[in-house]
C-alpha cells in the first residue's frame, strides 16, 4: 500500500504522503515521494504538515488499537468533526 500511495503522489494524484515508523527508523524503505519520520506523530508535527488545510481536510487512518486511540484523541484536541474521520482498526482484539 505504501508504494502505491507513493506512486500516486509522484503522479500528482495525491498531494502528499507522510509515514511514521515507531519501531524502526524506516531508513530501509525506498519511497521517492513520501516523507518518512521516526517516532510517533505529535500534534505539533501534525499541524505543521496540514497547515492551512486542517479545517477542510478529510482524515483516513487505520491501524492497531493504540495508534487509533492516540490519533482519535489528537483529532478531538484539534476539534475535527467526526464526519470528517474515516477509520478502520486492525490487529489483535483487546
Coordinates of C-alpha atoms in Angstrom, one line a residue:
X1 CA 0.0 0.0 0.0
X2 CA 2.8 2.5 0.9
X3 CA 4.4 2.0 -2.5
X4 CA 1.0 2.6 -4.3
X5 CA 0.4 5.8 -2.3
X6 CA 4.0 6.9 -3.0
X7 CA 3.3 6.4 -6.7
X8 CA 0.0 8.4 -6.5
X9 CA 2.0 11.3 -5.0
X10 CA 4.6 11.0 -7.8
X11 CA 1.8 11.2 -10.4
X12 CA 0.3 14.2 -8.5
X13 CA -3.0 12.3 -7.9
X14 CA -2.4 12.7 -4.1
X15 CA -0.9 15.9 -2.7
X16 CA 1.5 14.4 -0.1
X17 CA 2.2 11.3 1.9
X18 CA 3.8 11.1 5.3
X19 CA 4.8 7.8 7.0
X20 CA 5.7 7.5 10.7
X21 CA 7.7 4.5 11.9
X22 CA 7.6 3.9 15.7
X23 CA 9.5 0.7 15.9
X24 CA 12.2 1.2 13.2
X25 CA 13.8 4.2 11.5
X26 CA 12.2 3.5 8.1
X27 CA 15.6 4.1 6.6
X28 CA 15.4 0.8 4.6
X29 CA 12.1 1.9 3.0
X30 CA 12.5 3.2 -0.5
X31 CA 9.8 5.8 -1.1
X32 CA 10.7 8.6 -3.5
X33 CA 7.7 10.9 -2.9
X34 CA 6.8 10.3 0.7
X35 CA 8.2 12.0 3.8
X36 CA 9.4 9.4 6.4
X37 CA 9.6 10.1 10.1
X38 CA 10.9 8.1 13.0
X39 CA 8.8 8.1 16.2
X40 CA 5.2 8.9 16.9
X41 CA 3.2 11.6 15.3
X42 CA 2.9 14.7 17.6
X43 CA 0.2 17.3 17.5
X44 CA 2.8 19.9 16.5
X45 CA 4.1 17.8 13.6
X46 CA 0.5 17.1 12.6
X47 CA -0.4 20.8 12.5
X48 CA 2.8 21.7 10.6
X49 CA 2.1 19.1 7.9
X50 CA -1.5 20.2 7.4
X51 CA -1.0 23.9 7.9
X52 CA -3.9 25.8 6.3
X53 CA -5.9 22.8 5.1
X54 CA -6.6 21.4 8.7
X55 CA -10.1 22.9 8.8
X56 CA -11.1 21.3 5.5
X57 CA -9.3 18.0 5.4
X58 CA -10.8 14.6 5.5
X59 CA -8.9 12.1 7.6
X60 CA -8.4 8.4 6.6
X61 CA -6.5 6.3 9.0
X62 CA -6.1 2.7 10.0
X63 CA -4.0 0.8 12.5
X64 CA -3.9 -1.1 15.7
X65 CA -5.8 -0.1 18.8
X66 CA -3.1 2.0 20.5
X67 CA -2.5 4.1 17.4
X68 CA -6.2 4.6 16.7
X69 CA -6.9 5.8 20.2
X70 CA -4.0 8.2 20.1
X71 CA -4.9 9.5 16.7
X72 CA -8.6 10.0 17.6
X73 CA -7.5 11.8 20.7
X74 CA -5.4 14.2 18.6
X75 CA -8.3 14.8 16.3
X76 CA -10.5 15.5 19.3
X77 CA -8.0 18.1 20.6
X78 CA -8.0 19.7 17.2
X79 CA -11.8 19.8 17.2
X80 CA -12.0 17.7 14.0
X81 CA -15.7 16.8 13.4
X82 CA -16.4 13.0 13.4
X83 CA -18.0 13.3 10.0
X84 CA -14.5 14.0 8.5
X85 CA -13.0 10.9 10.1
X86 CA -12.8 7.6 8.2
X87 CA -11.1 4.8 10.0
X88 CA -10.5 1.1 10.3
X89 CA -9.0 -0.8 13.2
X90 CA -6.8 -3.9 12.7
X91 CA -4.7 -6.1 14.9
X92 CA -5.5 -8.3 17.9
X93 CA -8.7 -7.6 19.8
X94 CA -8.2 -6.1 23.2

